[in-house]
Every structure is written in C-alpha cells, then in structure tokens.
Tab-separated table of C-alpha atoms in Angstrom:
chain	number	residue	atom	x	y	z
A	1	UNK	CA	-34.645	-42.586	12.072
A	2	UNK	CA	-36.562	-39.810	13.183
A	3	UNK	CA	-40.434	-39.045	13.488
A	4	UNK	CA	-39.946	-37.252	10.103
A	5	UNK	CA	-38.406	-39.936	8.240
A	6	UNK	CA	-40.291	-41.496	5.353
A	7	UNK	CA	-38.388	-45.059	5.533
A	8	UNK	CA	-39.488	-45.083	9.376
A	9	UNK	CA	-42.917	-43.830	8.251
A	10	UNK	CA	-43.402	-46.580	5.642
A	11	UNK	CA	-42.556	-49.183	7.996
A	12	UNK	CA	-44.753	-48.055	10.730
A	13	UNK	CA	-47.461	-48.140	8.219
A	14	UNK	CA	-46.748	-51.260	7.115
A	15	UNK	CA	-46.317	-53.140	10.535
A	16	UNK	CA	-49.812	-51.473	11.630
A	17	UNK	CA	-51.278	-53.309	8.340
A	18	UNK	CA	-50.106	-56.092	9.096
A	19	UNK	CA	-50.937	-56.271	12.766
A	20	UNK	CA	-54.445	-54.925	11.469
A	21	UNK	CA	-54.246	-58.105	8.642
A	22	UNK	CA	-53.115	-60.719	11.152
A	23	UNK	CA	-55.963	-59.850	14.115
A	24	UNK	CA	-58.795	-60.132	11.695
A	25	UNK	CA	-57.329	-63.262	10.034
A	26	UNK	CA	-57.012	-64.630	13.508
A	27	UNK	CA	-60.331	-63.777	14.784
A	28	UNK	CA	-61.521	-65.178	11.587
A	29	UNK	CA	-59.771	-68.256	11.835
A	30	UNK	CA	-60.754	-68.724	15.451
A	31	UNK	CA	-64.587	-68.029	14.810
A	32	UNK	CA	-64.417	-70.530	11.649
A	33	UNK	CA	-62.866	-72.968	13.941
A	34	UNK	CA	-65.744	-72.874	16.084
A	35	UNK	CA	-68.280	-73.233	13.311
A	36	UNK	CA	-66.411	-76.214	11.845
A	37	UNK	CA	-66.293	-78.096	15.746
A	38	UNK	CA	-69.898	-76.847	16.578
A	39	UNK	CA	-71.012	-78.411	12.693
A	40	UNK	CA	-68.853	-81.733	13.493
A	41	UNK	CA	-71.156	-82.175	17.103
A	42	UNK	CA	-74.052	-81.688	15.017
A	43	UNK	CA	-73.081	-84.435	12.686
A	44	UNK	CA	-72.511	-86.645	15.658
A	45	UNK	CA	-76.051	-85.470	17.212
A	46	UNK	CA	-78.175	-86.985	14.112
A	47	UNK	CA	-76.111	-89.750	13.842
A	48	UNK	CA	-76.839	-90.522	17.467
A	49	UNK	CA	-80.836	-89.616	16.774
A	50	UNK	CA	-81.173	-91.516	13.955
A	51	UNK	CA	-79.617	-94.883	16.074
A	52	UNK	CA	-81.929	-93.963	19.317
A	53	UNK	CA	-85.041	-93.351	16.435
A	54	UNK	CA	-84.101	-96.900	14.704
A	55	UNK	CA	-84.342	-98.670	18.315
A	56	UNK	CA	-87.156	-97.074	19.734
A	57	UNK	CA	-90.335	-99.013	20.039
A	58	UNK	CA	-93.404	-99.363	22.083
A	59	UNK	CA	-94.727	-102.347	23.874
A	60	UNK	CA	-98.165	-103.685	23.820
A	61	UNK	CA	-99.005	-101.562	27.121
A	62	UNK	CA	-98.112	-98.316	25.238
A	63	UNK	CA	-94.465	-98.068	27.328
A	64	UNK	CA	-91.754	-96.609	25.299
A	65	UNK	CA	-88.453	-99.051	25.139
A	66	UNK	CA	-85.552	-99.336	23.303
A	67	UNK	CA	-84.862	-102.461	21.483
A	68	UNK	CA	-80.941	-101.650	21.668
A	69	UNK	CA	-78.785	-98.833	23.750
A	70	UNK	CA	-76.638	-96.455	21.615
A	71	UNK	CA	-73.215	-97.487	20.794
A	72	UNK	CA	-71.604	-94.713	22.201
A	73	UNK	CA	-70.246	-95.648	25.398
A	74	UNK	CA	-69.892	-91.955	27.002
A	75	UNK	CA	-73.818	-92.297	27.482
A	76	UNK	CA	-73.191	-95.014	30.036
A	77	UNK	CA	-70.942	-92.659	32.093
A	78	UNK	CA	-72.477	-90.153	34.483
A	79	UNK	CA	-71.976	-86.407	33.520
A	80	UNK	CA	-69.959	-87.717	30.540
A	81	UNK	CA	-71.051	-84.622	28.415
A	82	UNK	CA	-73.103	-86.835	25.934
A	83	UNK	CA	-77.152	-87.173	27.000
A	84	UNK	CA	-80.315	-88.748	25.241
A	85	UNK	CA	-83.510	-88.705	26.574
A	86	UNK	CA	-87.042	-90.081	25.017
A	87	UNK	CA	-90.478	-88.486	26.691
A	88	UNK	CA	-94.093	-89.104	25.058
A	89	UNK	CA	-97.523	-87.210	25.799
A	90	UNK	CA	-97.932	-89.725	28.541
A	91	UNK	CA	-95.215	-88.806	30.905
A	92	UNK	CA	-93.030	-91.796	29.832
A	93	UNK	CA	-89.309	-90.966	29.995
A	94	UNK	CA	-86.368	-92.729	28.692
A	95	UNK	CA	-83.176	-91.195	29.006
A	96	UNK	CA	-79.371	-92.205	29.126
A	97	UNK	CA	-77.189	-93.380	32.048
A	98	UNK	CA	-75.025	-90.110	31.699
A	99	UNK	CA	-77.943	-87.932	32.674
A	100	UNK	CA	-77.931	-89.872	36.031
A	101	UNK	CA	-80.810	-88.078	38.208
A	102	UNK	CA	-81.219	-84.686	35.841
A	103	UNK	CA	-83.106	-84.246	32.811
A	104	UNK	CA	-82.787	-82.116	29.683
A	105	UNK	CA	-84.970	-79.150	29.826
A	106	UNK	CA	-86.369	-79.313	26.637
A	107	UNK	CA	-88.524	-76.415	25.481
A	108	UNK	CA	-92.574	-77.341	24.916
A	109	UNK	CA	-92.076	-76.046	21.600
A	110	UNK	CA	-94.495	-77.459	18.307
A	111	UNK	CA	-92.146	-79.589	16.550
A	112	UNK	CA	-93.444	-81.630	13.540
A	113	UNK	CA	-93.001	-85.435	13.032
A	114	UNK	CA	-90.072	-86.143	11.385
A	115	UNK	CA	-88.674	-82.114	11.878
A	116	UNK	CA	-85.481	-81.229	13.961
A	117	UNK	CA	-84.652	-78.568	16.571
A	118	UNK	CA	-81.696	-77.647	17.632
A	119	UNK	CA	-81.208	-75.390	20.993
A	120	UNK	CA	-78.489	-74.449	23.482
A	121	UNK	CA	-79.430	-75.479	26.802
A	122	UNK	CA	-78.290	-75.710	30.624
A	123	UNK	CA	-77.375	-79.410	30.930
A	124	UNK	CA	-76.395	-81.394	34.215
A	125	UNK	CA	-73.760	-79.544	36.157
A	126	UNK	CA	-75.054	-76.095	34.907
A	127	UNK	CA	-72.698	-76.754	31.539
A	128	UNK	CA	-73.659	-75.461	28.201
A	129	UNK	CA	-75.011	-78.043	26.093
A	130	UNK	CA	-75.893	-78.266	22.169
A	131	UNK	CA	-79.516	-80.684	22.043
A	132	UNK	CA	-80.757	-81.924	18.790
A	133	UNK	CA	-84.755	-83.065	19.155
A	134	UNK	CA	-86.619	-84.518	16.373
A	135	UNK	CA	-90.389	-85.718	16.758
A	136	UNK	CA	-92.086	-89.227	15.746
A	137	UNK	CA	-95.491	-90.669	15.803
A	138	UNK	CA	-95.457	-93.978	16.966
A	139	UNK	CA	-98.654	-96.380	16.129
A	140	UNK	CA	-99.964	-99.060	18.983
A	141	UNK	CA	-103.002	-100.637	17.219
A	142	UNK	CA	-105.081	-97.917	16.526
A	143	UNK	CA	-103.432	-95.367	18.729
A	144	UNK	CA	-101.082	-92.847	17.826
A	145	UNK	CA	-98.210	-91.495	20.030
A	146	UNK	CA	-96.215	-88.896	19.557
A	147	UNK	CA	-92.684	-89.134	20.620
A	148	UNK	CA	-90.014	-86.418	21.250
A	149	UNK	CA	-86.456	-87.722	21.414
A	150	UNK	CA	-83.734	-85.508	22.092
A	151	UNK	CA	-79.538	-86.013	22.122
A	152	UNK	CA	-77.297	-83.505	23.664
A	153	UNK	CA	-73.566	-82.877	23.909
A	154	UNK	CA	-71.589	-80.708	26.058
A	155	UNK	CA	-70.086	-77.389	24.229
A	156	UNK	CA	-67.237	-77.324	27.147
A	157	UNK	CA	-65.133	-79.317	24.568
A	158	UNK	CA	-65.711	-76.769	21.729
A	159	UNK	CA	-64.173	-73.944	24.272
A	160	UNK	CA	-61.268	-76.163	25.174
A	161	UNK	CA	-60.511	-76.992	21.508
A	162	UNK	CA	-60.931	-73.298	20.343
A	163	UNK	CA	-58.528	-71.764	23.188
A	164	UNK	CA	-55.964	-74.509	22.393
A	165	UNK	CA	-56.548	-73.534	18.727
A	166	UNK	CA	-56.417	-69.832	19.825
A	167	UNK	CA	-52.976	-70.581	21.211
A	168	UNK	CA	-51.662	-72.265	18.398
A	169	UNK	CA	-52.606	-69.937	16.335
A	170	UNK	CA	-51.011	-67.061	18.218
A	171	UNK	CA	-47.861	-68.702	18.096
A	172	UNK	CA	-48.194	-69.260	14.227
A	173	UNK	CA	-49.170	-65.974	13.415
A	174	UNK	CA	-46.692	-64.160	15.441
A	175	UNK	CA	-44.382	-66.169	13.724
A	176	UNK	CA	-45.810	-64.914	10.230
A	177	UNK	CA	-45.817	-61.223	11.480
A	178	UNK	CA	-42.480	-61.402	12.264
A	179	UNK	CA	-41.574	-63.204	8.735
A	180	UNK	CA	-43.652	-59.914	6.937
A	181	UNK	CA	-42.467	-57.270	9.096
A	182	UNK	CA	-39.027	-58.508	8.012
A	183	UNK	CA	-40.027	-58.494	4.429
A	184	UNK	CA	-41.400	-54.608	4.901
A	185	UNK	CA	-38.380	-53.332	6.532
A	186	UNK	CA	-36.660	-55.274	2.972
A	187	UNK	CA	-39.416	-53.954	0.376
A	188	UNK	CA	-39.050	-50.500	1.957
A	189	UNK	CA	-35.607	-50.270	2.189
A	190	UNK	CA	-35.263	-51.489	-1.673
A	191	UNK	CA	-37.950	-49.188	-2.406
A	192	UNK	CA	-35.864	-46.222	-1.164
A	193	UNK	CA	-32.978	-47.199	-2.258
A	194	UNK	CA	-33.411	-45.070	-5.513
A	195	UNK	CA	-33.370	-42.048	-2.756
A	196	UNK	CA	-30.920	-42.646	-1.278
A	197	UNK	CA	-28.324	-43.092	-4.564
A	198	UNK	CA	-29.821	-39.295	-5.245
A	199	UNK	CA	-28.613	-38.456	-1.884
A	200	UNK	CA	-25.011	-39.698	-2.349
A	201	UNK	CA	-25.536	-38.395	-6.138
A	202	UNK	CA	-26.180	-34.296	-4.810
A	203	UNK	CA	-23.557	-35.051	-2.518
A	204	UNK	CA	-21.138	-35.993	-5.174
A	205	UNK	CA	-22.079	-32.508	-6.876
A	206	UNK	CA	-21.534	-30.893	-4.358
A	207	UNK	CA	-18.025	-32.245	-3.707
A	208	UNK	CA	-17.483	-31.799	-7.427
A	209	UNK	CA	-17.073	-35.402	-8.102
A	210	UNK	CA	-19.694	-35.204	-10.955
A	211	UNK	CA	-21.330	-32.606	-12.965
A	212	UNK	CA	-25.550	-33.877	-13.256
A	213	UNK	CA	-27.674	-36.530	-11.510
A	214	UNK	CA	-27.731	-39.990	-13.381
A	215	UNK	CA	-30.622	-40.614	-15.198
A	216	UNK	CA	-30.474	-44.597	-14.716
A	217	UNK	CA	-33.277	-44.520	-11.898
A	218	UNK	CA	-36.822	-45.775	-11.752
A	219	UNK	CA	-39.107	-44.462	-13.749
A	220	UNK	CA	-41.226	-43.078	-10.494
A	221	UNK	CA	-38.071	-40.907	-9.749
A	222	UNK	CA	-36.935	-40.119	-13.066
A	223	UNK	CA	-38.933	-36.451	-13.729
A	224	UNK	CA	-37.348	-35.770	-10.387
A	225	UNK	CA	-34.140	-36.319	-11.226
A	226	UNK	CA	-34.591	-34.770	-14.569
A	227	UNK	CA	-35.941	-31.704	-13.213
A	228	UNK	CA	-32.994	-31.543	-10.308
A	229	UNK	CA	-30.762	-31.466	-13.556
A	230	UNK	CA	-32.579	-28.896	-15.045
A	231	UNK	CA	-32.483	-26.430	-11.829
A	232	UNK	CA	-28.467	-27.082	-11.640
A	233	UNK	CA	-27.500	-26.573	-15.573
A	234	UNK	CA	-29.824	-23.122	-14.567
A	235	UNK	CA	-28.409	-22.378	-11.622
A	236	UNK	CA	-24.629	-23.105	-12.701
A	237	UNK	CA	-25.788	-20.653	-16.277
A	238	UNK	CA	-26.827	-17.807	-13.591
A	239	UNK	CA	-23.549	-18.368	-11.903
A	240	UNK	CA	-21.279	-18.134	-14.975
A	241	UNK	CA	-23.237	-15.076	-15.901
A	242	UNK	CA	-22.541	-13.726	-12.426
A	243	UNK	CA	-19.136	-14.435	-12.726
A	244	UNK	CA	-18.463	-13.207	-15.989
A	245	UNK	CA	-20.075	-9.644	-14.981
A	246	UNK	CA	-17.903	-9.554	-11.842
A	247	UNK	CA	-15.332	-10.084	-13.810
A	248	UNK	CA	-16.068	-7.643	-16.214
A	249	UNK	CA	-16.517	-5.139	-13.949
A	250	UNK	CA	-13.569	-5.771	-12.085
A	251	UNK	CA	-11.079	-5.359	-15.458
A	252	UNK	CA	-13.415	-2.350	-16.100
A	253	UNK	CA	-12.283	-1.099	-13.110
A	254	UNK	CA	-8.311	-1.385	-13.919
A	255	UNK	CA	-8.056	0.881	-16.347
A	256	UNK	CA	-9.606	3.904	-14.569
A	257	UNK	CA	-6.940	3.063	-11.311
A	258	UNK	CA	-4.637	3.022	-13.434
A	259	UNK	CA	-5.108	6.396	-15.123
A	260	UNK	CA	-5.412	7.355	-11.336
A	261	UNK	CA	-1.965	6.279	-10.338
A	262	UNK	CA	-0.975	8.129	-13.672
A	263	UNK	CA	-2.219	11.297	-12.537
A	264	UNK	CA	-1.264	11.205	-8.835
A	265	UNK	CA	2.558	10.252	-10.364
A	266	UNK	CA	2.585	13.673	-12.381
A	267	UNK	CA	1.072	15.493	-9.219
A	268	UNK	CA	3.681	13.934	-6.859
A	269	UNK	CA	5.969	15.590	-10.012
A	270	UNK	CA	4.430	18.954	-10.007
A	271	UNK	CA	5.005	19.038	-6.310
A	272	UNK	CA	1.527	18.124	-5.023
A	273	UNK	CA	2.485	15.433	-2.516
A	274	UNK	CA	-0.613	15.433	-0.372
A	275	UNK	CA	-2.754	15.239	-2.864
A	276	UNK	CA	-0.822	12.516	-4.859
A	277	UNK	CA	-0.660	10.701	-1.556
A	278	UNK	CA	-4.557	10.669	-1.115
A	279	UNK	CA	-4.877	9.260	-4.321
A	280	UNK	CA	-2.639	7.014	-4.332
A	281	UNK	CA	-4.322	5.517	-0.962
A	282	UNK	CA	-7.712	5.216	-2.661
A	283	UNK	CA	-6.582	3.679	-5.869
A	284	UNK	CA	-4.451	1.086	-3.331
A	285	UNK	CA	-7.793	0.158	-1.799
A	286	UNK	CA	-10.001	0.128	-4.709
A	287	UNK	CA	-7.310	-2.473	-6.087
A	288	UNK	CA	-7.277	-4.439	-3.628
A	289	UNK	CA	-10.986	-4.801	-3.680
A	290	UNK	CA	-10.941	-5.356	-7.699
A	291	UNK	CA	-8.081	-8.007	-6.908
A	292	UNK	CA	-10.321	-10.187	-4.264
A	293	UNK	CA	-13.139	-10.076	-6.706
A	294	UNK	CA	-10.820	-11.098	-9.867
A	295	UNK	CA	-10.101	-13.774	-7.221
A	296	UNK	CA	-13.341	-14.633	-6.562
A	297	UNK	CA	-14.824	-14.851	-10.109
A	298	UNK	CA	-11.813	-17.144	-10.983
A	299	UNK	CA	-13.215	-19.443	-8.195
A	300	UNK	CA	-14.851	-22.411	-9.918
A	301	UNK	CA	-15.476	-24.410	-6.960
A	302	UNK	CA	-18.764	-26.556	-6.272
A	303	UNK	CA	-20.812	-23.480	-6.372
A	304	UNK	CA	-19.645	-23.440	-9.876
A	305	UNK	CA	-19.561	-27.287	-10.432
A	306	UNK	CA	-16.541	-27.056	-12.948
A	307	UNK	CA	-14.808	-29.956	-10.725
A	308	UNK	CA	-14.681	-33.316	-13.155
A	309	UNK	CA	-11.565	-34.439	-12.007
A	310	UNK	CA	-9.449	-34.013	-8.807
A	311	UNK	CA	-6.022	-32.599	-9.181
A	312	UNK	CA	-2.907	-34.310	-8.719
A	313	UNK	CA	-1.068	-32.802	-6.116
A	314	UNK	CA	3.118	-33.498	-7.028
A	315	UNK	CA	2.934	-31.979	-10.733
A	316	UNK	CA	1.183	-28.939	-8.985
A	317	UNK	CA	3.282	-28.285	-5.986
A	318	UNK	CA	6.488	-29.077	-8.660
A	319	UNK	CA	4.782	-26.722	-10.858
A	320	UNK	CA	4.380	-23.688	-7.697
A	321	UNK	CA	8.087	-24.412	-6.031
A	322	UNK	CA	9.595	-23.990	-9.414
A	323	UNK	CA	7.770	-20.620	-10.226
A	324	UNK	CA	8.714	-19.173	-6.291
A	325	UNK	CA	12.216	-20.364	-6.928
A	326	UNK	CA	12.989	-17.603	-9.452
A	327	UNK	CA	11.351	-14.948	-6.746
A	328	UNK	CA	14.206	-13.792	-4.350
A	329	UNK	CA	12.098	-14.843	-1.450
A	330	UNK	CA	11.824	-18.067	-2.790
A	331	UNK	CA	15.548	-18.767	-4.002
A	332	UNK	CA	16.846	-18.440	-0.487
A	333	UNK	CA	14.576	-21.524	1.212
A	334	UNK	CA	14.046	-25.517	0.346
A	335	UNK	CA	10.671	-26.651	0.152
A	336	UNK	CA	9.848	-30.187	1.543
A	337	UNK	CA	7.083	-31.976	0.255
A	338	UNK	CA	5.559	-35.000	2.066
A	339	UNK	CA	2.452	-36.907	0.450
A	340	UNK	CA	1.225	-40.083	-0.506
A	341	UNK	CA	2.131	-41.038	-4.401
A	342	UNK	CA	-0.811	-40.133	-6.602
A	343	UNK	CA	-2.496	-38.091	-4.193
A	344	UNK	CA	-5.117	-36.298	-6.044
A	345	UNK	CA	-7.260	-33.323	-4.596
A	346	UNK	CA	-10.737	-32.613	-5.364
A	347	UNK	CA	-10.338	-29.160	-6.697
A	348	UNK	CA	-10.257	-27.323	-10.057
A	349	UNK	CA	-6.435	-26.918	-10.733
A	350	UNK	CA	-7.089	-23.223	-11.194
A	351	UNK	CA	-8.042	-23.082	-7.854
A	352	UNK	CA	-5.555	-25.702	-6.082
A	353	UNK	CA	-2.834	-23.647	-7.537
A	354	UNK	CA	-4.732	-20.288	-6.163
A	355	UNK	CA	-4.819	-21.824	-2.859
A	356	UNK	CA	-1.277	-23.407	-2.391
A	357	UNK	CA	0.503	-20.149	-4.581
A	358	UNK	CA	-0.743	-17.911	-1.971
A	359	UNK	CA	-0.045	-20.188	1.280
A	360	UNK	CA	3.465	-21.129	-0.065
A	361	UNK	CA	4.278	-17.343	-1.348
A	362	UNK	CA	3.324	-16.514	2.805
A	363	UNK	CA	5.832	-19.399	4.050
A	364	UNK	CA	8.262	-18.167	1.868
A	365	UNK	CA	8.669	-14.998	2.618
A	366	UNK	CA	8.399	-15.427	6.118
A	367	UNK	CA	10.274	-18.775	6.281
A	368	UNK	CA	13.945	-18.618	7.398
A	369	UNK	CA	15.407	-21.556	5.349
A	370	UNK	CA	12.779	-24.319	5.343
A	371	UNK	CA	9.169	-24.542	4.073
A	372	UNK	CA	7.201	-28.067	4.603
A	373	UNK	CA	4.554	-29.154	2.483
A	374	UNK	CA	2.563	-31.901	3.639
A	375	UNK	CA	-0.755	-34.198	2.926
A	376	UNK	CA	-2.636	-36.756	4.298
A	377	UNK	CA	-6.223	-38.561	3.864
A	378	UNK	CA	-8.190	-39.878	6.632
A	379	UNK	CA	-8.501	-44.088	6.478
A	380	UNK	CA	-11.696	-43.941	5.058
A	381	UNK	CA	-11.194	-41.464	2.318
A	382	UNK	CA	-13.772	-39.067	3.887
A	383	UNK	CA	-11.197	-36.038	5.108
A	384	UNK	CA	-8.220	-34.792	3.531
A	385	UNK	CA	-5.782	-32.496	5.253
A	386	UNK	CA	-2.786	-30.623	3.210
A	387	UNK	CA	-0.603	-28.281	5.857
A	388	UNK	CA	2.155	-25.819	4.652
A	389	UNK	CA	4.900	-25.057	7.823
A	390	UNK	CA	7.399	-22.605	7.967
A	391	UNK	CA	10.634	-22.400	10.036
A	392	UNK	CA	9.792	-18.283	10.634
A	393	UNK	CA	9.132	-16.239	13.292
A	394	UNK	CA	4.961	-17.209	13.503
A	395	UNK	CA	2.224	-15.037	14.417
A	396	UNK	CA	1.058	-14.844	17.775
A	397	UNK	CA	-2.335	-16.528	18.475
A	398	UNK	CA	-4.656	-13.485	19.007
A	399	UNK	CA	-3.192	-12.310	15.794
A	400	UNK	CA	-3.926	-15.643	13.675
A	401	UNK	CA	-7.936	-14.617	13.098
A	402	UNK	CA	-6.738	-10.965	12.237
A	403	UNK	CA	-4.583	-11.851	9.742
A	404	UNK	CA	-7.293	-13.601	7.436
A	405	UNK	CA	-9.127	-10.475	7.077
A	406	UNK	CA	-9.048	-8.934	3.855
A	407	UNK	CA	-5.927	-5.981	3.606
A	408	UNK	CA	-4.679	-6.752	6.657
A	409	UNK	CA	-1.204	-7.186	6.917
A	410	UNK	CA	1.188	-7.309	10.167
A	411	UNK	CA	4.163	-5.919	8.386
A	412	UNK	CA	3.434	-2.940	6.381
A	413	UNK	CA	6.603	-2.569	5.003
A	414	UNK	CA	6.315	-5.756	3.093
A	415	UNK	CA	4.917	-5.617	-0.174
A	416	UNK	CA	2.140	-7.068	-1.066
A	417	UNK	CA	-1.707	-6.212	-0.963
A	418	UNK	CA	-2.987	-8.274	2.348
A	419	UNK	CA	-5.289	-10.449	0.372
A	420	UNK	CA	-3.546	-14.015	0.016
A	421	UNK	CA	-5.094	-15.468	2.895
A	422	UNK	CA	-8.202	-13.806	2.306
A	423	UNK	CA	-8.391	-15.195	-1.118
A	424	UNK	CA	-7.291	-18.319	0.482
A	425	UNK	CA	-10.396	-18.580	2.193
A	426	UNK	CA	-13.100	-17.235	-0.586
A	427	UNK	CA	-11.679	-20.178	-2.673
A	428	UNK	CA	-12.039	-22.950	-0.011
A	429	UNK	CA	-15.889	-21.329	1.042
A	430	UNK	CA	-16.734	-22.540	-2.116
A	431	UNK	CA	-15.757	-25.860	-1.545
A	432	UNK	CA	-16.732	-26.252	1.880
A	433	UNK	CA	-13.041	-26.503	3.140
A	434	UNK	CA	-11.775	-24.728	5.761
A	435	UNK	CA	-8.278	-22.821	6.845
A	436	UNK	CA	-6.630	-22.791	10.164
A	437	UNK	CA	-3.246	-20.841	11.537
A	438	UNK	CA	-1.524	-22.337	14.469
A	439	UNK	CA	2.282	-22.627	15.715
A	440	UNK	CA	4.362	-25.321	13.495
A	441	UNK	CA	5.694	-28.270	16.102
A	442	UNK	CA	7.944	-29.365	13.283
A	443	UNK	CA	9.498	-26.271	12.303
A	444	UNK	CA	8.564	-23.830	14.835
A	445	UNK	CA	7.136	-20.699	12.515
A	446	UNK	CA	3.563	-20.897	11.238
A	447	UNK	CA	1.247	-23.590	10.058
A	448	UNK	CA	-1.444	-22.900	7.708
A	449	UNK	CA	-3.645	-25.831	7.339
A	450	UNK	CA	-6.508	-26.641	4.941
A	451	UNK	CA	-9.136	-29.444	4.949
A	452	UNK	CA	-12.267	-30.771	4.131
A	453	UNK	CA	-14.630	-33.326	6.713
A	454	UNK	CA	-16.400	-33.373	9.723
A	455	UNK	CA	-14.071	-30.880	11.704
A	456	UNK	CA	-11.692	-28.610	11.298
A	457	UNK	CA	-8.064	-28.518	13.291
A	458	UNK	CA	-4.736	-28.600	13.052
C-alpha cells in the first residue's frame, strides 16, 4: 500500500482514532480510580473520627482524655501513615503513637462545632497526608471547652495503587487496541471489497470476458457502476459508428481505385506504359491503405468489447489449415498442431482468424516442408502463448522489426501487399497482446509468437 491508498488512509485514520480514544479512556479511568481510592480513605477517616469523638472525655480538672484507643493498630506504629490528634484552646494535645514526636500542621481556620474540614498536608516524613478534622464543644461543669479532632492518612498508598492500576490498565488497553486495530483492518477490507470486485470487473471488460459491470453491488457503489456501464455503452456506440465510417470510407475508395486500375490497363494497351506504371503505383499504395483500414475496421477487440466467449482454437486451426491446403503454398507443406485439448483463446473468432490466417499464410509461403503451431498457457492461466514456426530460411535479426512495418516486403518478387504482419499487430494491439519474431529452435526457420501476460518474449 502506498500513501495514496484509500485502504491505508482508512486504516491509519482508524488506528489514530483508536489510539486517541484509548488514551482519553485510560486517563479518565486512572482519574476515576484515584478518586475512588481517595473517597475510600475519606470514608475511613470519618469512621476513625467518629471512634475518637465517641471515646473523648474531659477529667474534673479539665484535662482531655480518651476513654479507649482507636481500634486500628496502625495508630500504634510510628510513622505508619495513619495518625490522630486532639487539641483544645488550652494548648492541651493528645496524639497517636504513630506521630511519634511530630504533630499534624492543622491550619488555624475557623470551624463550627460538628463541621468537618479536609486538608492535604505535609505529615511526618514530609509525606502528603489527607487530614479530616472536626470541632466539638465539651462541657465541664459550667465551662465549655472547644476541641478539635484530626485524623490523617498518608497518600503514598494512593500513588502506589494508582501506579499499579496504570500498569495493569496499560496492558489491558494495549490488548484492546490490538483487537480494535485488527477489527478495523477487517472492517476496511470488507468495506472496500466491492471496489476490489469493481476493479476486477473492469479488468474482465478489458480482457473481453464480460460486456458490462455486474450491478449486484452495495447501494453506495451502485450509482458508480451504473455511470460506468453507461459510459462503456456510450463508448461502444461511438466506436461502432467510427468503425462503420472507416469501413464505408474504405469501401467507397475501392470503386474509384478499381476504375483507375482499369484506366491504367487501357493506357498500357495504348502504349502509355510510363503513365500506366505511375497510376498502378499510386493505386497499389492506396490499395494497401484501404486494405489495412478495412482490416482495422473489422477488429472486434477489447476496445469494441465484442468478445463474449473465448474462441476454441482447435476447430479454427483445422478450418484455416483446410483453407490453406487448397492453395499452392499450403499444399506443399505439412501443418502440425500442438495445444491442450479444449484450448480456448479470449479473442473474437473473426479477429483470431485474421491473426492466425496471416501468420499461417506467411509461414506456408516461406516454409520448405513443415509448419508447427503450438499453444500453451501459464499455470495460473494469466498468460497465453501461440507460436507459428516454419523450416524455411528465416529472417535476419536486424530485419525482423522492419517486416512488421506496413507495406514492407523483403522479397518484392513475392505477391502480396506486405500488410499481413502489420494487420496482425493492429489486431493484437486492440487486445493488449504482443507479436514477436525470432529464430525457430525446433525447425530452424522463423518463429512468430503472439502472447498475452506481463512479459513479451519467445
């Protein structure tokens, strides 16, 4: 996939959205976890406050006492992370053993009796603690003594629990991200499958296997398929009109050329040999152009999309060989064919006959005794190759490209227009096939190869 790939863009966009969503979700879950832990600690502090307030009393001399100690054993362990402290306005101070020689730096803010305040403070060892304090008024005789009770818990445990939760959450989110990425790739592949079928359909049209794109597609792609089919039909109509005009023009020139040929013969009979030769030369040149345009107008290749079904090769070869066998050149050679049974060529029968007829006629004309026709297909069926070989003198390598040009004949004594191979090339071009000429390793003469597929060659 390249940077211009729609599949790559969708996958990258989906992965970016997944990454963003998982990042936001991960941050939110960690924040919620920390809030949950902090809320749990706050609930525990309220419980401890209630226990201490329930056990708080004042002696007859006004001294603060706790009738029973809080039940959590951490209050008795120095610097355990859980602390309590009681103070009044007479500078009396009670504190848990866990504070050791430290005190909680409670702010001297006003607090109403029964009201609870919470602060984040620096506790013993410079640890952050969450402190909850409450004010009550104790009555001794006629005097009332305001007392502030504070309970604090270290927040170090929250940080450790949050770090452990973050690690576990990261692993879970990574697994979830991998699953979602795989699902995104699968979703994109399934979503783009109709476009892939559309691409294969266009390739089938180019290869002549179908005429129009199938319309059994999702509704989102259906308008595109309809427009493409309409465009193809319009193009076919235009090609047919152009082909008809070319054929009409070529046929229209046949009659004037025949008249000129008759005039040239009369002039020759009157002794005007030079003028007759000039006219016949012009008529011959124009005749070659007309013949080639007629052949090109008959081409029913992929451009015309007239290929419905492949053409069976064996019956066509038998018909062409039988026809050539009635000519002087064909009667003196032996034609051998080698092709798999039921071998078929994705080409219109008329076009294939034009191609093979010209190649067989050239081979028969230059062969000594044998002409070999072979046909093979690649294992995957993507490439087809047909070769026509003869045991004649062959053609020099430097002349092989020359003979494929229109109107070129190496032996001017031979009859013909010199258009055979040029017409073959025109037909093959319409189908995207290739023609190449080489020396025949089997018979020693010329080997003409027509093939389709990614590479040309013999």
